[in-house]
Amino acid sequence: MTRAGLVAVVCGGLMMALACGSPAGAGGAVRAPAGSTWQYQLQGPVDTSVDAATYDVDLFGTSAQTVAALHADGRQVVCYVNAGAVEDWRPDAGALPAEVRGQELEDWPDEYWLDVRRTDVLEPWLAARFDLCKQKGFDAVEPDNVDGYTHPTGFPLGEGDQLAFNLMLARLAHERGLAVGLKNDLDQVDDLVGDFDFAVNEQCAQYRECDALAPFVAAGKPVYHVEYDLPLASFCPPPPGFRSIRKNIVLDAPVETCPAQAP
């Protein structure tokens, strides 16, 4: 079955109609982050002094007060949510039954892939996380680990399973008036660009994969791009439509930004 066919199957049910149609959900029309610079910080207290128009920061590690302070400075704020895996140290990790937990992620101790086929369990769990994003005042959500079908998760996940899960994430975000970004999952960009409002990508320059994000650029949707190993000069200036930075892989506060990026 083609990717287009898989999307047609996923979108055939009434429950998926919102995800496969307009990105305006129950919360009204959403607006993707539009800043030409960004900061990606998931570790440590958020450094609100960084000169960036868009901040992508952790749901649990960022207070509503910090989000409000960033808004007061004219920043847009994206809510990082681990969607396709669970970290054992998160306050809601115990709500998931053992049968939906798979293999541990390589290089990330105490973080486990989830069985994305089990939307009966995962949808209410993730809805509560997205509700918290909304309550804290975030503008958008970045669901992570949404390409488990390409990794050894411990589950027999297929392309269609991942598409259905990712479309559910877009629906959950849009129902709350939140924009939503597609994290990596380059093989499914063509099928998902219509349902996601922006892209977040790690290391497409290093792996020579940035062309796969052309559908987002063509649709006028921003690509928030980060490299960890390459020197800044090797990927600056970035491609049109990209907002490119260099970070430590632990995603603490220091950031290097490509100068004079295209809007």
PDB file of C-alpha atoms in Angstrom:
ATOM      1  CA  MET A   1       0.000   0.000   0.000  1.00  0.00           C
ATOM      2  CA  THR A   2       1.273   3.484  -0.828  1.00  0.00           C
ATOM      3  CA  ARG A   3       1.745   6.156   1.814  1.00  0.00           C
ATOM      4  CA  ALA A   4      -1.192   8.054   0.334  1.00  0.00           C
ATOM      5  CA  GLY A   5      -3.285   4.919   0.662  1.00  0.00           C
ATOM      6  CA  LEU A   6      -2.271   4.511   4.275  1.00  0.00           C
ATOM      7  CA  VAL A   7      -3.332   8.074   5.031  1.00  0.00           C
ATOM      8  CA  ALA A   8      -6.658   7.463   3.302  1.00  0.00           C
ATOM      9  CA  VAL A   9      -7.251   4.426   5.526  1.00  0.00           C
ATOM     10  CA  VAL A  10      -6.266   6.339   8.651  1.00  0.00           C
ATOM     11  CA  CYS A  11      -8.431   9.312   7.695  1.00  0.00           C
ATOM     12  CA  GLY A  12     -11.457   7.228   6.775  1.00  0.00           C
ATOM     13  CA  GLY A  13     -12.839   6.995  10.303  1.00  0.00           C
ATOM     14  CA  LEU A  14     -15.028   9.654  11.842  1.00  0.00           C
ATOM     15  CA  MET A  15     -12.769   9.916  14.878  1.00  0.00           C
ATOM     16  CA  MET A  16      -9.833  10.968  12.683  1.00  0.00           C
ATOM     17  CA  ALA A  17     -11.731  13.525  10.615  1.00  0.00           C
ATOM     18  CA  LEU A  18     -10.326  16.504  12.481  1.00  0.00           C
ATOM     19  CA  ALA A  19      -6.737  15.314  12.209  1.00  0.00           C
ATOM     20  CA  CYS A  20      -7.039  14.807   8.471  1.00  0.00           C
ATOM     21  CA  GLY A  21      -8.837  18.058   7.705  1.00  0.00           C
ATOM     22  CA  SER A  22      -8.241  21.646   8.641  1.00  0.00           C
ATOM     23  CA  PRO A  23      -5.697  22.355  11.388  1.00  0.00           C
ATOM     24  CA  ALA A  24      -8.306  24.457  13.173  1.00  0.00           C
ATOM     25  CA  GLY A  25      -9.656  22.389  16.040  1.00  0.00           C
ATOM     26  CA  ALA A  26     -11.954  23.080  18.949  1.00  0.00           C
ATOM     27  CA  GLY A  27      -9.541  25.739  20.154  1.00  0.00           C
ATOM     28  CA  GLY A  28      -9.829  27.703  16.904  1.00  0.00           C
ATOM     29  CA  ALA A  29      -7.240  28.373  14.222  1.00  0.00           C
ATOM     30  CA  VAL A  30      -3.640  27.806  15.259  1.00  0.00           C
ATOM     31  CA  ARG A  31      -0.581  29.810  14.276  1.00  0.00           C
ATOM     32  CA  ALA A  32       2.827  28.230  13.883  1.00  0.00           C
ATOM     33  CA  PRO A  33       5.803  29.910  15.554  1.00  0.00           C
ATOM     34  CA  ALA A  34       7.050  32.475  13.078  1.00  0.00           C
ATOM     35  CA  GLY A  35      10.288  33.754  14.559  1.00  0.00           C
ATOM     36  CA  SER A  36      13.460  33.642  12.460  1.00  0.00           C
ATOM     37  CA  THR A  37      15.605  32.513  15.412  1.00  0.00           C
ATOM     38  CA  TRP A  38      15.069  29.864  18.076  1.00  0.00           C
ATOM     39  CA  GLN A  39      16.393  28.418  21.298  1.00  0.00           C
ATOM     40  CA  TYR A  40      16.119  24.703  22.147  1.00  0.00           C
ATOM     41  CA  GLN A  41      16.663  24.042  25.851  1.00  0.00           C
ATOM     42  CA  LEU A  42      15.502  20.919  27.687  1.00  0.00           C
ATOM     43  CA  GLN A  43      18.011  20.826  30.551  1.00  0.00           C
ATOM     44  CA  GLY A  44      18.419  23.224  33.449  1.00  0.00           C
ATOM     45  CA  PRO A  45      16.527  26.414  34.338  1.00  0.00           C
ATOM     46  CA  VAL A  46      15.381  28.179  31.175  1.00  0.00           C
ATOM     47  CA  ASP A  47      17.740  31.019  30.289  1.00  0.00           C
ATOM     48  CA  THR A  48      15.250  33.687  29.253  1.00  0.00           C
ATOM     49  CA  SER A  49      18.030  36.087  28.240  1.00  0.00           C
ATOM     50  CA  VAL A  50      18.862  34.210  25.018  1.00  0.00           C
ATOM     51  CA  ASP A  51      18.162  36.386  21.973  1.00  0.00           C
ATOM     52  CA  ALA A  52      15.698  34.119  20.171  1.00  0.00           C
ATOM     53  CA  ALA A  53      12.176  34.710  18.914  1.00  0.00           C
ATOM     54  CA  THR A  54      11.012  31.152  19.610  1.00  0.00           C
ATOM     55  CA  TYR A  55      11.841  29.005  22.639  1.00  0.00           C
ATOM     56  CA  ASP A  56      11.339  25.215  22.584  1.00  0.00           C
ATOM     57  CA  VAL A  57      11.408  24.096  26.237  1.00  0.00           C
ATOM     58  CA  ASP A  58      10.354  21.163  28.389  1.00  0.00           C
ATOM     59  CA  LEU A  59       6.748  20.773  29.530  1.00  0.00           C
ATOM     60  CA  PHE A  60       7.529  19.607  33.041  1.00  0.00           C
ATOM     61  CA  GLY A  61      10.665  21.667  33.588  1.00  0.00           C
ATOM     62  CA  THR A  62       9.107  24.989  32.569  1.00  0.00           C
ATOM     63  CA  SER A  63       6.660  26.869  34.769  1.00  0.00           C
ATOM     64  CA  ALA A  64       3.681  28.910  33.655  1.00  0.00           C
ATOM     65  CA  GLN A  65       5.498  31.929  35.080  1.00  0.00           C
ATOM     66  CA  THR A  66       8.477  31.327  32.768  1.00  0.00           C
ATOM     67  CA  VAL A  67       6.172  30.976  29.765  1.00  0.00           C
ATOM     68  CA  ALA A  68       4.477  34.242  30.727  1.00  0.00           C
ATOM     69  CA  ALA A  69       7.824  35.985  31.130  1.00  0.00           C
ATOM     70  CA  LEU A  70       8.877  34.855  27.667  1.00  0.00           C
ATOM     71  CA  HIS A  71       5.589  36.065  26.228  1.00  0.00           C
ATOM     72  CA  ALA A  72       6.091  39.419  27.927  1.00  0.00           C
ATOM     73  CA  ASP A  73       9.389  39.707  26.049  1.00  0.00           C
ATOM     74  CA  GLY A  74       7.639  38.965  22.747  1.00  0.00           C
ATOM     75  CA  ARG A  75       8.769  35.335  22.500  1.00  0.00           C
ATOM     76  CA  GLN A  76       6.766  32.381  21.216  1.00  0.00           C
ATOM     77  CA  VAL A  77       7.032  29.236  23.340  1.00  0.00           C
ATOM     78  CA  VAL A  78       6.895  25.593  22.208  1.00  0.00           C
ATOM     79  CA  CYS A  79       6.110  22.781  24.647  1.00  0.00           C
ATOM     80  CA  TYR A  80       8.428  19.759  24.363  1.00  0.00           C
ATOM     81  CA  VAL A  81       6.525  16.520  25.068  1.00  0.00           C
ATOM     82  CA  ASN A  82       7.963  13.020  24.808  1.00  0.00           C
ATOM     83  CA  ALA A  83       5.120  11.283  22.961  1.00  0.00           C
ATOM     84  CA  GLY A  84       6.464   8.030  21.533  1.00  0.00           C
ATOM     85  CA  ALA A  85       8.603   7.095  24.521  1.00  0.00           C
ATOM     86  CA  VAL A  86       8.403   7.457  28.292  1.00  0.00           C
ATOM     87  CA  GLU A  87      11.090   8.592  30.712  1.00  0.00           C
ATOM     88  CA  ASP A  88      10.796   6.872  34.070  1.00  0.00           C
ATOM     89  CA  TRP A  89      11.527  10.068  35.998  1.00  0.00           C
ATOM     90  CA  ARG A  90       8.503  11.964  34.697  1.00  0.00           C
ATOM     91  CA  PRO A  91       5.716  12.537  37.239  1.00  0.00           C
ATOM     92  CA  ASP A  92       3.088  10.735  35.109  1.00  0.00           C
ATOM     93  CA  ALA A  93       5.244   7.780  34.018  1.00  0.00           C
ATOM     94  CA  GLY A  94       3.606   5.423  36.512  1.00  0.00           C
ATOM     95  CA  ALA A  95       0.231   5.860  34.816  1.00  0.00           C
ATOM     96  CA  LEU A  96       1.323   3.661  31.903  1.00  0.00           C
ATOM     97  CA  PRO A  97       0.934  -0.128  32.144  1.00  0.00           C
ATOM     98  CA  ALA A  98       3.976  -2.317  31.575  1.00  0.00           C
ATOM     99  CA  GLU A  99       2.594  -3.854  28.377  1.00  0.00           C
ATOM    100  CA  VAL A 100       2.909  -0.587  26.426  1.00  0.00           C
ATOM    101  CA  ARG A 101       6.589  -0.155  27.364  1.00  0.00           C
ATOM    102  CA  GLY A 102       9.149  -1.564  24.961  1.00  0.00           C
ATOM    103  CA  GLN A 103      12.887  -1.476  24.617  1.00  0.00           C
ATOM    104  CA  GLU A 104      15.083   1.168  26.193  1.00  0.00           C
ATOM    105  CA  LEU A 105      16.242   3.882  23.808  1.00  0.00           C
ATOM    106  CA  GLU A 106      19.855   3.549  22.763  1.00  0.00           C
ATOM    107  CA  ASP A 107      22.077   6.012  24.674  1.00  0.00           C
ATOM    108  CA  TRP A 108      19.140   7.260  26.781  1.00  0.00           C
ATOM    109  CA  PRO A 109      18.922   5.293  30.061  1.00  0.00           C
ATOM    110  CA  ASP A 110      15.503   4.862  31.703  1.00  0.00           C
ATOM    111  CA  GLU A 111      13.660   5.977  28.558  1.00  0.00           C
ATOM    112  CA  TYR A 112      11.498   3.360  26.840  1.00  0.00           C
ATOM    113  CA  TRP A 113       9.714   3.165  23.493  1.00  0.00           C
ATOM    114  CA  LEU A 114       5.930   2.997  23.623  1.00  0.00           C
ATOM    115  CA  ASP A 115       3.578   0.777  21.649  1.00  0.00           C
ATOM    116  CA  VAL A 116       1.970   3.491  19.533  1.00  0.00           C
ATOM    117  CA  ARG A 117      -0.701   1.047  18.377  1.00  0.00           C
ATOM    118  CA  ARG A 118      -2.218   1.263  21.875  1.00  0.00           C
ATOM    119  CA  THR A 119      -4.001   4.556  21.438  1.00  0.00           C
ATOM    120  CA  ASP A 120      -6.634   3.363  23.911  1.00  0.00           C
ATOM    121  CA  VAL A 121      -3.974   3.816  26.593  1.00  0.00           C
ATOM    122  CA  LEU A 122      -1.773   6.507  25.090  1.00  0.00           C
ATOM    123  CA  GLU A 123      -4.374   9.002  23.845  1.00  0.00           C
ATOM    124  CA  PRO A 124      -5.762   9.950  27.294  1.00  0.00           C
ATOM    125  CA  TRP A 125      -2.239   9.985  28.756  1.00  0.00           C
ATOM    126  CA  LEU A 126      -0.989  12.311  26.027  1.00  0.00           C
ATOM    127  CA  ALA A 127      -4.163  14.422  26.114  1.00  0.00           C
ATOM    128  CA  ALA A 128      -3.384  15.171  29.755  1.00  0.00           C
ATOM    129  CA  ARG A 129       0.135  16.256  28.796  1.00  0.00           C
ATOM    130  CA  PHE A 130      -1.193  18.499  26.022  1.00  0.00           C
ATOM    131  CA  ASP A 131      -3.753  19.925  28.455  1.00  0.00           C
ATOM    132  CA  LEU A 132      -0.870  20.893  30.733  1.00  0.00           C
ATOM    133  CA  CYS A 133       0.883  22.594  27.810  1.00  0.00           C
ATOM    134  CA  LYS A 134      -2.264  24.617  27.235  1.00  0.00           C
ATOM    135  CA  GLN A 135      -2.724  25.413  30.932  1.00  0.00           C
ATOM    136  CA  LYS A 136       0.833  26.727  31.185  1.00  0.00           C
ATOM    137  CA  GLY A 137       0.226  29.065  28.250  1.00  0.00           C
ATOM    138  CA  PHE A 138       2.390  27.457  25.557  1.00  0.00           C
ATOM    139  CA  ASP A 139       1.747  28.389  21.922  1.00  0.00           C
ATOM    140  CA  ALA A 140       2.670  25.079  20.344  1.00  0.00           C
ATOM    141  CA  VAL A 141       3.764  21.528  21.095  1.00  0.00           C
ATOM    142  CA  GLU A 142       6.721  19.471  19.875  1.00  0.00           C
ATOM    143  CA  PRO A 143       5.947  15.761  20.319  1.00  0.00           C
ATOM    144  CA  ASP A 144       9.199  13.760  20.315  1.00  0.00           C
ATOM    145  CA  ASN A 145      10.027  10.194  19.282  1.00  0.00           C
ATOM    146  CA  VAL A 146       7.349   9.967  16.602  1.00  0.00           C
ATOM    147  CA  ASP A 147       9.341   7.657  14.311  1.00  0.00           C
ATOM    148  CA  GLY A 148       9.500   4.551  16.485  1.00  0.00           C
ATOM    149  CA  TYR A 149       8.581   2.290  13.579  1.00  0.00           C
ATOM    150  CA  THR A 150      12.105   2.876  12.199  1.00  0.00           C
ATOM    151  CA  HIS A 151      13.763   1.808  15.485  1.00  0.00           C
ATOM    152  CA  PRO A 152      14.031  -1.413  17.513  1.00  0.00           C
ATOM    153  CA  THR A 153      11.149  -0.664  19.874  1.00  0.00           C
ATOM    154  CA  GLY A 154      10.282  -4.222  20.880  1.00  0.00           C
ATOM    155  CA  PHE A 155       6.956  -3.955  19.030  1.00  0.00           C
ATOM    156  CA  PRO A 156       6.088  -4.908  15.410  1.00  0.00           C
ATOM    157  CA  LEU A 157       5.254  -1.338  14.422  1.00  0.00           C
ATOM    158  CA  GLY A 158       4.490  -0.523  10.815  1.00  0.00           C
ATOM    159  CA  GLU A 159       4.315   2.660   8.800  1.00  0.00           C
ATOM    160  CA  GLY A 160       0.545   2.796   9.127  1.00  0.00           C
ATOM    161  CA  ASP A 161       0.732   2.475  12.908  1.00  0.00           C
ATOM    162  CA  GLN A 162       3.039   5.483  13.041  1.00  0.00           C
ATOM    163  CA  LEU A 163       0.904   7.549  10.677  1.00  0.00           C
ATOM    164  CA  ALA A 164      -2.207   6.923  12.767  1.00  0.00           C
ATOM    165  CA  PHE A 165      -0.375   7.861  15.970  1.00  0.00           C
ATOM    166  CA  ASN A 166       1.143  11.026  14.503  1.00  0.00           C
ATOM    167  CA  LEU A 167      -2.193  12.160  13.090  1.00  0.00           C
ATOM    168  CA  MET A 168      -3.695  11.632  16.542  1.00  0.00           C
ATOM    169  CA  LEU A 169      -1.006  13.915  17.999  1.00  0.00           C
ATOM    170  CA  ALA A 170      -1.836  16.638  15.475  1.00  0.00           C
ATOM    171  CA  ARG A 171      -5.515  16.339  16.346  1.00  0.00           C
ATOM    172  CA  LEU A 172      -4.875  16.531  20.093  1.00  0.00           C
ATOM    173  CA  ALA A 173      -2.812  19.683  19.630  1.00  0.00           C
ATOM    174  CA  HIS A 174      -5.239  21.411  17.294  1.00  0.00           C
ATOM    175  CA  GLU A 175      -8.226  20.605  19.510  1.00  0.00           C
ATOM    176  CA  ARG A 176      -6.463  22.681  22.175  1.00  0.00           C
ATOM    177  CA  GLY A 177      -5.602  25.556  19.843  1.00  0.00           C
ATOM    178  CA  LEU A 178      -1.921  24.586  19.873  1.00  0.00           C
ATOM    179  CA  ALA A 179       0.271  24.496  16.805  1.00  0.00           C
ATOM    180  CA  VAL A 180       2.158  21.209  16.407  1.00  0.00           C
ATOM    181  CA  GLY A 181       5.579  20.378  14.996  1.00  0.00           C
ATOM    182  CA  LEU A 182       6.684  17.185  13.251  1.00  0.00           C
ATOM    183  CA  LYS A 183       9.905  15.975  14.896  1.00  0.00           C
ATOM    184  CA  ASN A 184      12.209  14.153  12.446  1.00  0.00           C
ATOM    185  CA  ASP A 185      10.195  11.241  10.838  1.00  0.00           C
ATOM    186  CA  LEU A 186      11.475  12.319   7.440  1.00  0.00           C
ATOM    187  CA  ASP A 187      10.082   9.298   5.579  1.00  0.00           C
ATOM    188  CA  GLN A 188       6.523  10.445   6.347  1.00  0.00           C
ATOM    189  CA  VAL A 189       6.881  14.164   5.640  1.00  0.00           C
ATOM    190  CA  ASP A 190       4.829  14.003   2.448  1.00  0.00           C
ATOM    191  CA  ASP A 191       1.926  12.392   4.291  1.00  0.00           C
ATOM    192  CA  LEU A 192       2.043  14.625   7.374  1.00  0.00           C
ATOM    193  CA  VAL A 193       3.007  18.099   6.162  1.00  0.00           C
ATOM    194  CA  GLY A 194      -0.664  19.017   5.747  1.00  0.00           C
ATOM    195  CA  ASP A 195      -1.454  18.196   9.371  1.00  0.00           C
ATOM    196  CA  PHE A 196       1.603  19.684  11.074  1.00  0.00           C
ATOM    197  CA  ASP A 197       2.295  23.404  11.323  1.00  0.00           C
ATOM    198  CA  PHE A 198       6.099  23.351  11.452  1.00  0.00           C
ATOM    199  CA  ALA A 199       8.975  20.873  11.580  1.00  0.00           C
ATOM    200  CA  VAL A 200      11.705  20.234  14.137  1.00  0.00           C
ATOM    201  CA  ASN A 201      14.742  18.416  12.829  1.00  0.00           C
ATOM    202  CA  GLU A 202      17.940  17.084  14.331  1.00  0.00           C
ATOM    203  CA  GLN A 203      21.082  16.709  12.229  1.00  0.00           C
ATOM    204  CA  CYS A 204      19.680  16.739   8.704  1.00  0.00           C
ATOM    205  CA  ALA A 205      22.828  18.556   7.526  1.00  0.00           C
ATOM    206  CA  GLN A 206      25.116  15.942   9.056  1.00  0.00           C
ATOM    207  CA  TYR A 207      23.179  13.111   7.425  1.00  0.00           C
ATOM    208  CA  ARG A 208      22.433  15.019   4.190  1.00  0.00           C
ATOM    209  CA  GLU A 209      18.681  14.725   4.635  1.00  0.00           C
ATOM    210  CA  CYS A 210      17.545  18.356   4.649  1.00  0.00           C
ATOM    211  CA  ASP A 211      15.961  18.078   1.202  1.00  0.00           C
ATOM    212  CA  ALA A 212      13.351  15.760   2.728  1.00  0.00           C
ATOM    213  CA  LEU A 213      11.894  18.797   4.508  1.00  0.00           C
ATOM    214  CA  ALA A 214      11.236  20.688   1.276  1.00  0.00           C
ATOM    215  CA  PRO A 215       7.448  20.085   1.526  1.00  0.00           C
ATOM    216  CA  PHE A 216       7.348  22.156   4.729  1.00  0.00           C
ATOM    217  CA  VAL A 217       9.272  24.977   3.069  1.00  0.00           C
ATOM    218  CA  ALA A 218       7.031  24.817  -0.012  1.00  0.00           C
ATOM    219  CA  ALA A 219       3.973  25.074   2.237  1.00  0.00           C
ATOM    220  CA  GLY A 220       5.406  28.147   3.960  1.00  0.00           C
ATOM    221  CA  LYS A 221       5.874  26.249   7.225  1.00  0.00           C
ATOM    222  CA  PRO A 222       9.076  26.881   9.207  1.00  0.00           C
ATOM    223  CA  VAL A 223      11.744  24.242   9.847  1.00  0.00           C
ATOM    224  CA  TYR A 224      13.482  24.488  13.230  1.00  0.00           C
ATOM    225  CA  HIS A 225      16.805  22.728  12.683  1.00  0.00           C
ATOM    226  CA  VAL A 226      19.563  21.797  15.139  1.00  0.00           C
ATOM    227  CA  GLU A 227      22.997  20.242  14.661  1.00  0.00           C
ATOM    228  CA  TYR A 228      25.146  18.817  17.446  1.00  0.00           C
ATOM    229  CA  ASP A 229      28.422  17.697  15.873  1.00  0.00           C
ATOM    230  CA  LEU A 230      29.000  19.911  12.834  1.00  0.00           C
ATOM    231  CA  PRO A 231      30.650  23.324  13.170  1.00  0.00           C
ATOM    232  CA  LEU A 232      28.274  26.209  12.613  1.00  0.00           C
ATOM    233  CA  ALA A 233      30.006  27.353   9.441  1.00  0.00           C
ATOM    234  CA  SER A 234      29.361  23.995   7.751  1.00  0.00           C
ATOM    235  CA  PHE A 235      25.579  24.496   7.629  1.00  0.00           C
ATOM    236  CA  CYS A 236      25.249  28.304   7.605  1.00  0.00           C
ATOM    237  CA  PRO A 237      23.651  30.045   5.880  1.00  0.00           C
ATOM    238  CA  PRO A 238      20.795  27.561   6.210  1.00  0.00           C
ATOM    239  CA  PRO A 239      18.420  26.599   3.396  1.00  0.00           C
ATOM    240  CA  PRO A 240      15.486  28.963   2.824  1.00  0.00           C
ATOM    241  CA  GLY A 241      12.772  28.412   5.403  1.00  0.00           C
ATOM    242  CA  PHE A 242      15.169  26.884   7.953  1.00  0.00           C
ATOM    243  CA  ARG A 243      16.018  28.325  11.370  1.00  0.00           C
ATOM    244  CA  SER A 244      19.336  26.621  12.136  1.00  0.00           C
ATOM    245  CA  ILE A 245      21.320  26.421  15.368  1.00  0.00           C
ATOM    246  CA  ARG A 246      24.117  24.406  16.936  1.00  0.00           C
ATOM    247  CA  LYS A 247      23.646  22.953  20.423  1.00  0.00           C
ATOM    248  CA  ASN A 248      25.215  20.574  22.895  1.00  0.00           C
ATOM    249  CA  ILE A 249      23.396  17.259  22.557  1.00  0.00           C
ATOM    250  CA  VAL A 250      22.219  17.499  26.183  1.00  0.00           C
ATOM    251  CA  LEU A 251      20.283  20.618  25.126  1.00  0.00           C
ATOM    252  CA  ASP A 252      21.359  22.906  27.926  1.00  0.00           C
ATOM    253  CA  ALA A 253      21.327  26.699  27.596  1.00  0.00           C
ATOM    254  CA  PRO A 254      24.322  27.544  25.307  1.00  0.00           C
ATOM    255  CA  VAL A 255      23.352  28.045  21.658  1.00  0.00           C
ATOM    256  CA  GLU A 256      25.051  29.140  18.431  1.00  0.00           C
ATOM    257  CA  THR A 257      22.759  30.615  15.801  1.00  0.00           C
ATOM    258  CA  CYS A 258      23.317  30.999  12.081  1.00  0.00           C
ATOM    259  CA  PRO A 259      23.604  34.729  11.347  1.00  0.00           C
ATOM    260  CA  ALA A 260      21.247  36.574   9.008  1.00  0.00           C
ATOM    261  CA  GLN A 261      18.798  33.701   8.582  1.00  0.00           C
ATOM    262  CA  ALA A 262      16.079  33.881   5.957  1.00  0.00           C
ATOM    263  CA  PRO A 263      12.590  34.658   7.303  1.00  0.00           C
TER     264      PRO A 263
END
